[in-house]
CSV table of C-alpha atoms in Angstrom, one decimal:
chain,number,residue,atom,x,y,z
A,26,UNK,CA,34.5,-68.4,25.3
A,27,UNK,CA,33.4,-67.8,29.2
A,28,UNK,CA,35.4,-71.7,29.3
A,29,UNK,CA,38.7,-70.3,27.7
A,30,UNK,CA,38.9,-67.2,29.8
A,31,UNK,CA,38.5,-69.3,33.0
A,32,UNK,CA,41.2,-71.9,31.9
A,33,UNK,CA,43.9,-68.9,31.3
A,34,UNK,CA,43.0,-67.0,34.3
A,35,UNK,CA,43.1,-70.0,36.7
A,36,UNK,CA,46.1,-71.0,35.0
A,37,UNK,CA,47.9,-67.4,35.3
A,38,UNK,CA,46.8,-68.0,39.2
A,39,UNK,CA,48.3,-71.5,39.8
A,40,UNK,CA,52.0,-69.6,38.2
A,41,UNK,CA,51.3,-67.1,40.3
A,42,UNK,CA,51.2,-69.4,43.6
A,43,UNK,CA,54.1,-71.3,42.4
A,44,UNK,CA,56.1,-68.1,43.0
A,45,UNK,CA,56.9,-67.3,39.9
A,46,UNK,CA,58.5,-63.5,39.5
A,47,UNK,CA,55.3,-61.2,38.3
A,48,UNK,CA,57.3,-60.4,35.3
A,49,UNK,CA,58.0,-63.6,33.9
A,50,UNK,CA,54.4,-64.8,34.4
A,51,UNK,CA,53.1,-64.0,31.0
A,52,UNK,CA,56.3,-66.3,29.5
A,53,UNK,CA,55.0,-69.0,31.1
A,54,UNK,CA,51.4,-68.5,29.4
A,55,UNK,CA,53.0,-68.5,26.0
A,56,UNK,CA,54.7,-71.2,26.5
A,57,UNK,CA,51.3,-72.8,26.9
A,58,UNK,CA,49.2,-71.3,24.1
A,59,UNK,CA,52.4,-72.7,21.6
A,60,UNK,CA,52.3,-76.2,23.2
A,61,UNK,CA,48.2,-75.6,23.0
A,62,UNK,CA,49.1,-75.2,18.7
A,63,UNK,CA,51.0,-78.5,18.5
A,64,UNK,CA,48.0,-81.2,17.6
A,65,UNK,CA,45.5,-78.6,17.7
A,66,UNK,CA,41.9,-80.1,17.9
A,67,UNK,CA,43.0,-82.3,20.6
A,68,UNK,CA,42.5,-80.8,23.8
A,69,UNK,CA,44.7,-80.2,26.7
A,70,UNK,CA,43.9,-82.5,29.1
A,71,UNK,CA,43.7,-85.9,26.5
A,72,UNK,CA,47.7,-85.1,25.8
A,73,UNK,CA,50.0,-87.7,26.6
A,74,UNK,CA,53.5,-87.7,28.6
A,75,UNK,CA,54.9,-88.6,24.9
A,76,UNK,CA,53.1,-85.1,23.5
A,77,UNK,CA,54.8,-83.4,26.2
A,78,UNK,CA,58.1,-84.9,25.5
A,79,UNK,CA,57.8,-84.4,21.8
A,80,UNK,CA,57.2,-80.8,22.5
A,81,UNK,CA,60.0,-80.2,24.7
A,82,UNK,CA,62.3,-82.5,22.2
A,83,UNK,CA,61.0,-79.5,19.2
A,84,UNK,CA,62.3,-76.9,21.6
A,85,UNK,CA,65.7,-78.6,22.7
A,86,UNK,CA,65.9,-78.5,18.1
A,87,UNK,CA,65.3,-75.0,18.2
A,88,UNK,CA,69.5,-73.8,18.2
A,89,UNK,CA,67.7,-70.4,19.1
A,90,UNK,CA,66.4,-71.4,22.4
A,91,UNK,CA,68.6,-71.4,25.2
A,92,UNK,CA,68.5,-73.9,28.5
A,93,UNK,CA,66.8,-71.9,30.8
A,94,UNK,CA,64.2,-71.2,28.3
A,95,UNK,CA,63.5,-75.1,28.1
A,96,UNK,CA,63.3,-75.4,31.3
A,97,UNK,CA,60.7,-72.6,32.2
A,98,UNK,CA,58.7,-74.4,29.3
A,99,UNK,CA,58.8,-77.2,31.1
A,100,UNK,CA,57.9,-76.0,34.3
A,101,UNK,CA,55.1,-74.3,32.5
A,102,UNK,CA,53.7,-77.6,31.4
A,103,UNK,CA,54.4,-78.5,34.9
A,104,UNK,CA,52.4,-76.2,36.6
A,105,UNK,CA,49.2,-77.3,33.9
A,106,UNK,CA,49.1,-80.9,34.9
A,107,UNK,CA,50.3,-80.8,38.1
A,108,UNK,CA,48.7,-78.1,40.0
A,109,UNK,CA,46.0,-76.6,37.6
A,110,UNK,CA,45.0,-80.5,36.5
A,111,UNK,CA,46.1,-82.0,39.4
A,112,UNK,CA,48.0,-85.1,37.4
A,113,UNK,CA,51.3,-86.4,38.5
A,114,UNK,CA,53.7,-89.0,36.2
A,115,UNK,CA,52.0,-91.7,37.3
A,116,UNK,CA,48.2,-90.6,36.6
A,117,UNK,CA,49.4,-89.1,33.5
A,118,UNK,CA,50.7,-92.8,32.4
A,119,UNK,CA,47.5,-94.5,33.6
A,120,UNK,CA,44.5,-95.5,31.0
A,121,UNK,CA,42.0,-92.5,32.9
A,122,UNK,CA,38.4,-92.2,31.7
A,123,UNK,CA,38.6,-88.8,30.7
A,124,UNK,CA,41.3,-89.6,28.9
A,125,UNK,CA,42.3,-90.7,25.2
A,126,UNK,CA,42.6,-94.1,24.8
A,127,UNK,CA,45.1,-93.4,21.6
A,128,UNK,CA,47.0,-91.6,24.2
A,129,UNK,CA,50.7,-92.6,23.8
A,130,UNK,CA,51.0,-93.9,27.2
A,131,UNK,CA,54.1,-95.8,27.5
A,132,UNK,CA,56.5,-93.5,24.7
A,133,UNK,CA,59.7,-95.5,25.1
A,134,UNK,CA,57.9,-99.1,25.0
A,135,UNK,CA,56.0,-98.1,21.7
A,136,UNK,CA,59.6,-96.2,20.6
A,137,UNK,CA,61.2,-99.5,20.7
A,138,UNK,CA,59.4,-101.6,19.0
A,139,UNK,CA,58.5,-99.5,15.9
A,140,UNK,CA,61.5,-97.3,15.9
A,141,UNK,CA,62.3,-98.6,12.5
A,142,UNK,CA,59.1,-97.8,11.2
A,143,UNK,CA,59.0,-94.4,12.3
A,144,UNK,CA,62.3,-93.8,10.8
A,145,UNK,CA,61.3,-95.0,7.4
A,146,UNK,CA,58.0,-92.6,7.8
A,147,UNK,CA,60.6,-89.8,8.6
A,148,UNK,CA,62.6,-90.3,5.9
A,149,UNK,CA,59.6,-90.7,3.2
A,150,UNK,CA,58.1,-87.7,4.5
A,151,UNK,CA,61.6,-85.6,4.3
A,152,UNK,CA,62.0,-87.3,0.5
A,153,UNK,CA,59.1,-85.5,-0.5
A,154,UNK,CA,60.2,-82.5,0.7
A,155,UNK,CA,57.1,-81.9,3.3
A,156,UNK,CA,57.4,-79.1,6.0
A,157,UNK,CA,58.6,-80.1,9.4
A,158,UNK,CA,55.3,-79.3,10.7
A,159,UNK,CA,53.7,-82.0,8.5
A,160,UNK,CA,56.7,-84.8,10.0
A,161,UNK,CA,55.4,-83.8,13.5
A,162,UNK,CA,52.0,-84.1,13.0
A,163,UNK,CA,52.2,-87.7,10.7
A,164,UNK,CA,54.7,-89.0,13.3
A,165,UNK,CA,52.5,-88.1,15.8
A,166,UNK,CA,49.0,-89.7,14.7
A,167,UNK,CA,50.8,-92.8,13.5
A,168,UNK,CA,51.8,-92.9,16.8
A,169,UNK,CA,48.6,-92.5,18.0
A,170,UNK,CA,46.6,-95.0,15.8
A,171,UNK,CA,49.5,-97.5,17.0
A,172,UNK,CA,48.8,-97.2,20.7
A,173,UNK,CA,44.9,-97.0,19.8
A,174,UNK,CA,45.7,-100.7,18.8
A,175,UNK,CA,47.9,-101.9,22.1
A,176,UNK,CA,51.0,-101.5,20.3
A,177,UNK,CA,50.4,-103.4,17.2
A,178,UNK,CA,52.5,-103.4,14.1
A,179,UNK,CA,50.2,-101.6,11.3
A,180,UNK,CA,51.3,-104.1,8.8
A,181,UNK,CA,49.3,-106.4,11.0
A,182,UNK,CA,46.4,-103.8,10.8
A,183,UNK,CA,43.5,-103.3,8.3
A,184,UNK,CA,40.7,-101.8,7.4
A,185,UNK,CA,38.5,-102.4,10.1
A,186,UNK,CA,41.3,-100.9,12.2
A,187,UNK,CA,42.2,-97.8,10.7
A,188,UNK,CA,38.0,-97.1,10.5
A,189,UNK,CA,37.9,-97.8,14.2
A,190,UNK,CA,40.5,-95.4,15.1
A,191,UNK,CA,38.4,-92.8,12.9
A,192,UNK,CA,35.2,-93.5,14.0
A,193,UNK,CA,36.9,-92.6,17.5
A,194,UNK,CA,38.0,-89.9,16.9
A,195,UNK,CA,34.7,-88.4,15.8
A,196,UNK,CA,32.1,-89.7,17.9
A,197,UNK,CA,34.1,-90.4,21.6
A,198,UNK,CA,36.5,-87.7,21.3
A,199,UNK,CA,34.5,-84.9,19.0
A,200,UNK,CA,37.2,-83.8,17.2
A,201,UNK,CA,36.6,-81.4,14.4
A,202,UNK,CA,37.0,-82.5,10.7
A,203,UNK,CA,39.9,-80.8,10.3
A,204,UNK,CA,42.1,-82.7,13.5
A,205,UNK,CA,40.4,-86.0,11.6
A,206,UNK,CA,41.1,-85.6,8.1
A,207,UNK,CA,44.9,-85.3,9.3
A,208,UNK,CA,44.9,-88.6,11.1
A,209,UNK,CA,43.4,-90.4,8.2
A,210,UNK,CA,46.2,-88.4,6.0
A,211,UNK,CA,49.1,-89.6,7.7
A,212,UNK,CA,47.6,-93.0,8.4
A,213,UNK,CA,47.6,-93.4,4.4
A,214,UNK,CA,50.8,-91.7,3.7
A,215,UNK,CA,52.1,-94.4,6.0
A,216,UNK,CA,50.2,-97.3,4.0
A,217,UNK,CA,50.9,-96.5,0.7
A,218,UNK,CA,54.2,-94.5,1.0
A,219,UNK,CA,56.0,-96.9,4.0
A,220,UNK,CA,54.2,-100.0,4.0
A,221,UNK,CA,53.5,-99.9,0.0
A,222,UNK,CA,50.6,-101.7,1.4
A,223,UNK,CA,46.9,-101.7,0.4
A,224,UNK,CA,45.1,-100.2,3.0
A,225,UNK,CA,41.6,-101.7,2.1
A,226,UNK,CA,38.0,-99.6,2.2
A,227,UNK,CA,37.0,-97.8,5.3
A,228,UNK,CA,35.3,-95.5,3.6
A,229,UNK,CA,32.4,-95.3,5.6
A,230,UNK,CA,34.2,-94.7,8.7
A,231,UNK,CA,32.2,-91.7,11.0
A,232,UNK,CA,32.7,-88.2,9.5
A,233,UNK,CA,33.4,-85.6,12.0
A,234,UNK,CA,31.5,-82.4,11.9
A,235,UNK,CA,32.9,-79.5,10.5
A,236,UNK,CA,31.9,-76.4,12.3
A,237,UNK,CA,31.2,-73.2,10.5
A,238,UNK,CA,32.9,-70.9,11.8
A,239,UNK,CA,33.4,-66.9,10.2
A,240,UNK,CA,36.9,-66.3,9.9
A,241,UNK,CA,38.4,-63.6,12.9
A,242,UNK,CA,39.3,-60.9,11.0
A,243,UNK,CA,40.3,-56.9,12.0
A,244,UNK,CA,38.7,-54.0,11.0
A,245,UNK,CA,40.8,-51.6,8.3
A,246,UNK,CA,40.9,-49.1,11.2
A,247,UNK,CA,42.8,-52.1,13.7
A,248,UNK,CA,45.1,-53.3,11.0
A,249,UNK,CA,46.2,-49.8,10.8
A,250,UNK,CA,46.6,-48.9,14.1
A,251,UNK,CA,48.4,-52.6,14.5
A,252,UNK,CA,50.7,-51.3,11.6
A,253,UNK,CA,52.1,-48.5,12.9
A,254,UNK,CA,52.4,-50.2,16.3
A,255,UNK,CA,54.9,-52.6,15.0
A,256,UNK,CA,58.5,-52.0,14.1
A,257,UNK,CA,61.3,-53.5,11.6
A,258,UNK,CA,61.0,-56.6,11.1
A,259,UNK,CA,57.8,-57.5,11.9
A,260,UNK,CA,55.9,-54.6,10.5
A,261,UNK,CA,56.9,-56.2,7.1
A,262,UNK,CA,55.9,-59.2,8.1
A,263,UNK,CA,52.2,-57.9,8.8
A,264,UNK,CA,52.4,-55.9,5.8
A,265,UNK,CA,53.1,-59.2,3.6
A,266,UNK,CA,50.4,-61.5,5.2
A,267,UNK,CA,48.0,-58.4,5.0
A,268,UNK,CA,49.2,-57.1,2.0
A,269,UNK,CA,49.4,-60.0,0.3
A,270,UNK,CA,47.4,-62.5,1.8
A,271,UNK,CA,50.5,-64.4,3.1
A,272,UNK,CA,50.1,-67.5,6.0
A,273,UNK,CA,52.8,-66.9,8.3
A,274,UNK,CA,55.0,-69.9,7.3
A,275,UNK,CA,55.2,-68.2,3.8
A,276,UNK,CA,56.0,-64.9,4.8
A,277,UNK,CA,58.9,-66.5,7.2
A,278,UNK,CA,59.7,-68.6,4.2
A,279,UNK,CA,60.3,-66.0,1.7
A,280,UNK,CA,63.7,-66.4,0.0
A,281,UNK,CA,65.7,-63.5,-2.2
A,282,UNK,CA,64.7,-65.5,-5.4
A,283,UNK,CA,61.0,-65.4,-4.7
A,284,UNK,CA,61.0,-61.8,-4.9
A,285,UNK,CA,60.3,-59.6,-8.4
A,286,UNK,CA,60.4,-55.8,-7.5
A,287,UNK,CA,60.2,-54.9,-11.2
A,288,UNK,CA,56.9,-57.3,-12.2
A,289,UNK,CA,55.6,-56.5,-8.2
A,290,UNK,CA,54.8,-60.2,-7.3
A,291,UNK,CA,56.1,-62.8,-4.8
A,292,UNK,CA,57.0,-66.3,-5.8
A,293,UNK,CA,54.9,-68.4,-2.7
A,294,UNK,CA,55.5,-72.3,-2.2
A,295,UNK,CA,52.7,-72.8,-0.1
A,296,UNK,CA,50.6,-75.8,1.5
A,297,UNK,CA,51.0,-78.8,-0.2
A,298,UNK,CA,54.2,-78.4,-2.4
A,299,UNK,CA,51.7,-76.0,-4.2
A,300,UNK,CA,52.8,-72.8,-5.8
A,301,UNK,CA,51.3,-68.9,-6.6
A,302,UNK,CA,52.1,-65.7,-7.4
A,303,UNK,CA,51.2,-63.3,-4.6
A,304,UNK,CA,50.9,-59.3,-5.0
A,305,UNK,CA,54.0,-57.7,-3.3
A,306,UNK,CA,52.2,-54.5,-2.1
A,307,UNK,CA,53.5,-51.0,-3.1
A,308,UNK,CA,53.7,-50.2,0.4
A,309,UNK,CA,56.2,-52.9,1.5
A,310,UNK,CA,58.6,-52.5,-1.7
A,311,UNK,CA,61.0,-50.0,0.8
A,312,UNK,CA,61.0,-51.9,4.0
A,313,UNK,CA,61.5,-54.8,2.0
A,314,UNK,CA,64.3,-53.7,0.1
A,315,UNK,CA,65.7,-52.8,3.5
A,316,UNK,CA,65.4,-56.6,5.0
A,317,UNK,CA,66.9,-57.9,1.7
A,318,UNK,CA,69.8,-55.8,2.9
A,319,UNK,CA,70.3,-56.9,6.4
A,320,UNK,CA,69.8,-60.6,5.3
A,321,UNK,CA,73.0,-59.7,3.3
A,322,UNK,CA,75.2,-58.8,6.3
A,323,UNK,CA,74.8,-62.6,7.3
A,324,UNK,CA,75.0,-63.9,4.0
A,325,UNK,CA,78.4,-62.2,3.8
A,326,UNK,CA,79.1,-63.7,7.3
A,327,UNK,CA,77.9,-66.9,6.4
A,328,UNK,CA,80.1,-67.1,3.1
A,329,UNK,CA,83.9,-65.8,4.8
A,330,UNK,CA,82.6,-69.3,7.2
A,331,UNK,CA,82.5,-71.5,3.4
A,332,UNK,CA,78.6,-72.1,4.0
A,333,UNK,CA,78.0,-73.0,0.4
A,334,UNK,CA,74.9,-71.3,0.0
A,335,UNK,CA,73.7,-69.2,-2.8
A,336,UNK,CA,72.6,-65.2,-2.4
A,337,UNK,CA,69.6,-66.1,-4.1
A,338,UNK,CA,68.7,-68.8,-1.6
A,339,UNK,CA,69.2,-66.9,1.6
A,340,UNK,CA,65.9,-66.1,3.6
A,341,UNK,CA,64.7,-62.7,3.5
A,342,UNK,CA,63.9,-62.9,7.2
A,343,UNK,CA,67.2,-64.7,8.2
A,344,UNK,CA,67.4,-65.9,12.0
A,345,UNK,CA,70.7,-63.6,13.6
A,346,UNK,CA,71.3,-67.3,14.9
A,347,UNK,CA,72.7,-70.4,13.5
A,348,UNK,CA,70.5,-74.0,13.8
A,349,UNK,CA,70.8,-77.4,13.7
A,350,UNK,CA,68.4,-78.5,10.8
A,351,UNK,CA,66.8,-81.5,12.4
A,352,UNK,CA,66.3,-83.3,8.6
A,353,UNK,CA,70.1,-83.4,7.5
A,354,UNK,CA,71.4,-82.6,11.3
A,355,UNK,CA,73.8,-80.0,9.4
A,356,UNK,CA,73.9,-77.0,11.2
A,357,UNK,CA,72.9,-73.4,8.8
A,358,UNK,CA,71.1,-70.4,9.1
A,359,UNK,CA,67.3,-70.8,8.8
A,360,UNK,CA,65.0,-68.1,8.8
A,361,UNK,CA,63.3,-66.0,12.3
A,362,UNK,CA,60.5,-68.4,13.8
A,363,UNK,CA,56.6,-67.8,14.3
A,364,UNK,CA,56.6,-67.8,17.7
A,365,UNK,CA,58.7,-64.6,17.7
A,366,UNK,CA,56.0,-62.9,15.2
A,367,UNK,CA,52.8,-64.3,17.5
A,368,UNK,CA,54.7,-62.4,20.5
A,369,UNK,CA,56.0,-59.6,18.3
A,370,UNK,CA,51.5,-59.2,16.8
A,371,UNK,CA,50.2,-59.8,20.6
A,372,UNK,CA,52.4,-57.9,22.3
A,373,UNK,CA,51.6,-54.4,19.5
A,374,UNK,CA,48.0,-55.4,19.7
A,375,UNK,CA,48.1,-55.0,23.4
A,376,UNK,CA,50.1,-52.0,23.6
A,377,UNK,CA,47.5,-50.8,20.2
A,378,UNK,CA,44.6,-51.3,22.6
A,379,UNK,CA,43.2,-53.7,20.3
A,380,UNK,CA,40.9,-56.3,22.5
A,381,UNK,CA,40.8,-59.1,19.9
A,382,UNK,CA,42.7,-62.1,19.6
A,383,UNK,CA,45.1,-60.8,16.8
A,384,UNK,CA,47.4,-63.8,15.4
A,385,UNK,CA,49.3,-63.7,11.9
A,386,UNK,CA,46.4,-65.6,10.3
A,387,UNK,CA,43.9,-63.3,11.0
A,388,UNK,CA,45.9,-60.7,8.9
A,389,UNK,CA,45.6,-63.1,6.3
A,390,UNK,CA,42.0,-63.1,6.7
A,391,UNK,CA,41.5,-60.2,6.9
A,392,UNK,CA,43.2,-59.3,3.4
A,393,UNK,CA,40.5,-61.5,1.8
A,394,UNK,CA,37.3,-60.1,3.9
A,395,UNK,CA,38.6,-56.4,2.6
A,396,UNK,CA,38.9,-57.7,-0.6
A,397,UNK,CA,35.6,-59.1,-1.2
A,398,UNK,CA,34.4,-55.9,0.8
A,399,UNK,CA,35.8,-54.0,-2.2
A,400,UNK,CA,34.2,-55.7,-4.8
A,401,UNK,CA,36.9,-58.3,-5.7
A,402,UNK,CA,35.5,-61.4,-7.3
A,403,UNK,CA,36.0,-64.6,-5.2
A,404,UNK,CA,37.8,-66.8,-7.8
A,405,UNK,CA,40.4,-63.8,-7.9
A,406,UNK,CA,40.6,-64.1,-3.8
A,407,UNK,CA,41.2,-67.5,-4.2
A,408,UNK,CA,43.9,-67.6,-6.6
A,409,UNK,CA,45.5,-65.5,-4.1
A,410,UNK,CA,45.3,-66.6,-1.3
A,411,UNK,CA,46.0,-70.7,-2.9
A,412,UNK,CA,43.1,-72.3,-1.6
A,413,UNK,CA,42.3,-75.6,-4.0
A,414,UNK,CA,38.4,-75.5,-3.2
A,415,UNK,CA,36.3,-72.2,-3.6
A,416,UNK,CA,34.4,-73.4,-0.9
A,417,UNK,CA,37.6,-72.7,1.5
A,418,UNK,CA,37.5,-69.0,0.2
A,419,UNK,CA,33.2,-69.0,0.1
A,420,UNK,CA,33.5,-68.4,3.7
A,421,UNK,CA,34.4,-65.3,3.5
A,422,UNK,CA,31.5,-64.5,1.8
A,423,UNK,CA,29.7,-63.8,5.0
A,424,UNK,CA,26.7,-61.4,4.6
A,425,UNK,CA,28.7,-58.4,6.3
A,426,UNK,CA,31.5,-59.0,3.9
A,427,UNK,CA,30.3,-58.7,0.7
A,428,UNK,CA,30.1,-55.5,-1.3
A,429,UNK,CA,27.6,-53.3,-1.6
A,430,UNK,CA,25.4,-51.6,1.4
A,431,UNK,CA,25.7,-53.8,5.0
A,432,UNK,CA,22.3,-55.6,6.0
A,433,UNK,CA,20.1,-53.6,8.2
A,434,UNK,CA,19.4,-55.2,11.4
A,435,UNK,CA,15.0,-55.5,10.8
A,436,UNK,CA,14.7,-54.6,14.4
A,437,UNK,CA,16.3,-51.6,13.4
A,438,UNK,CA,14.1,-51.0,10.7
A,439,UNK,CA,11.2,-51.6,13.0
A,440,UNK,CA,12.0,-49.0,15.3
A,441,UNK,CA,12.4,-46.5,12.0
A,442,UNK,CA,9.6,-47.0,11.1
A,443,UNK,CA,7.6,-47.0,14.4
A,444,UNK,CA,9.8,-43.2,15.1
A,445,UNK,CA,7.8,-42.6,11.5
A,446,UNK,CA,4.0,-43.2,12.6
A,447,UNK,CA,4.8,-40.7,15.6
């Protein structure tokens, strides 16, 4: 923790000396902590030039984003491998020792040769209707596990290849389970679902570790105070991941259809093309009903302009912008992005005095820690929340979240009982 305060404090400094205006300082830091969420496990200083060109390629997509905000995210990134990391473009594109060797190091070269590859593995992924999210993290590792291997074709590539890369991952570079189990994911979608290729047995490749970590969650007395901090939309947001046990790509994702006020249930599409029905809280019916209206205004908009697209379709939280979608390249209204709620949550929680690290998923976790406080049984809090293992939701089960009276600390009851004796 002492690690991660020093980074962002020494990194606030270095914007600070690079004259940028006092105000515009903490832009520059988000900036960061959303480029620090793109191939999260992998840390900061293993990223390649062709991460940081990917990212800034994701924000140049974003129809919401205007120029000058691409370029202050790219003088961000700037400012973190320049003067915080001291790397300039030519140490960035040399094989260092503290860096990855899967590092994409030469982005255009390894574009180039596989660029039909990658497209198929675009459109396979797109065909199966997986979220963009997925696309830039499978495009991503594949390209990865290709430059792992000099540039290599995978059809060239077996077995013994694809256990290498994992065994790297865990043992030289650490990562946790998580970060691993998504390389060897897209490394099979792209066997099986590109290459229709075999991919052999690596099954004994290095596991990574999976730490155990308790969920962050907020106390009933933060989530209210957080609650009234926020206003219209984003209150309702917080409300439905709360209330409801939403993730934050659900909640955004929310369409009219997926809504039944009279049976008081959402219809979710979550991870993994899996659905749920989620409990629409009592105390978000009016706020909601209110957002279904505004998203109307553009839908009316939308339809004098011949968009095509259905009432029932629209997004409840509709962007007040149009965007290019980067799958069919057409250009429609999507719905309001995360980053605008992870601002929207930190900035209330700041302004709420609340010192923790609030981000949309710990309202989520925190609706299943309440939940089990209450007395709810687990398998219920799993069928809400759409986790396929118990074990996922188990971890909630901490001993100072289940029901019943909290644990006494024995030093506590020590001290009783020596105040007792007296």
């Amino acid at each position: 923790m002492a690690d991660r305060v020093d980074f962002w404090r020494d990194y606030e400094d270095c914007v600070r000396h690079s004259g940028v205006p006092e105000g515009q300082i903490r832009w520059y830091l988000r900036w960061i902590e959303q480029f620090v969420r793109v191939f999260k496990g992998v840390a900061l200083r293993d990223r390649s030039v062709a991460d940081v060109t990917a990212f800034l390629d994701d924000l140049k997509a974003d129809a919401t984003l205007l120029p000058w905000q691409i370029e202050q995210a790219r003088q961000a990134l700037r400012i973190l491998y320049r003067d915080l990391f001291g790397y300039d473009g030519r140490s960035m594109a040399r094989d260092r020792g503290n860096m990855m060797r899967d590092r994409v190091t030469q982005p255009r070269q390894l574009d180039a040769l596989h660029a039909p590859l990658l497209t198929d593995l675009r459109a396979a992924i797109r065909m199966r209707h997986y979220s963009p999210r997925t696309e830039q993290s499978y495009v991503g590792w594949v390209r990865r596990f290709i430059a792992f291997h000099d540039l290599q074709a995978p059809v060239s590539l077996g077995a013994l290849h694809i256990r290498t890369f994992l065994n790297y991952l865990a043992t030289e570079k650490g990562v946790a389970s998580s970060t691993q189990n998504q390389a060897l994911n897209a490394i099979v979608f792209l066997y099986i679902q590109v290459l229709n290729s075999d991919p052999g047995d690596f099954s004994d490749f290095t596991r990574a570790k999976t730490p155990i970590r308790k969920p962050r969650t907020l106390s009933r007395e933060q989530v209210s105070v957080l609650l009234d901090t926020l206003t219209m939309p984003h209150n309702l947001m917080a409300l439905l991941m709360y209330g409801a046990g939403l993730r934050i790509a659900e909640c955004l994702a929310l369409r009219v259809r997926d809504i039944s006020f009279d049976e008081g249930t959402l219809h979710i599409y979550g991870k993994g093309a899996k659905e749920r029905i989620a409990m629409l809280p009592p105390e978000a019916v009016d706020l909601l009903r209110e957002q279904i209206e505004a998203a109307r205004v553009f839908y009316e908009e939308d339809r004098r302009h011949d968009s095509g697209v259905e009432w029932s379709q629209c997004f409840v939280f509709s962007s007040c912008a149009l965007a290019v979608d980067p799958a069919t390249r057409t250009v429609e209204r999507g719905h309001m992005t995360r980053n605008g709620v992870q601002v929207a949550l930190k900035d209330a929680a700041r302004r709420a005095g609340i010192v923790a690290n609030v981000t949309p998923h710990c309202l989520r976790h925190s609706f299943a820690a309440h939940m089990l406080e209450d007395g709810t049984h687990i398998e219920r809090i799993q069928e809400l929340l759409g986790h396929a293992r118990l074990s996922t939701t188990a971890i909630y089960a901490h001993p100072m979240n289940r029901p019943g009276a909290k644990p006494v600390n024995p030093l506590t009851r020590l001290r009783a009982l020596m105040a007792e004796q007296e």
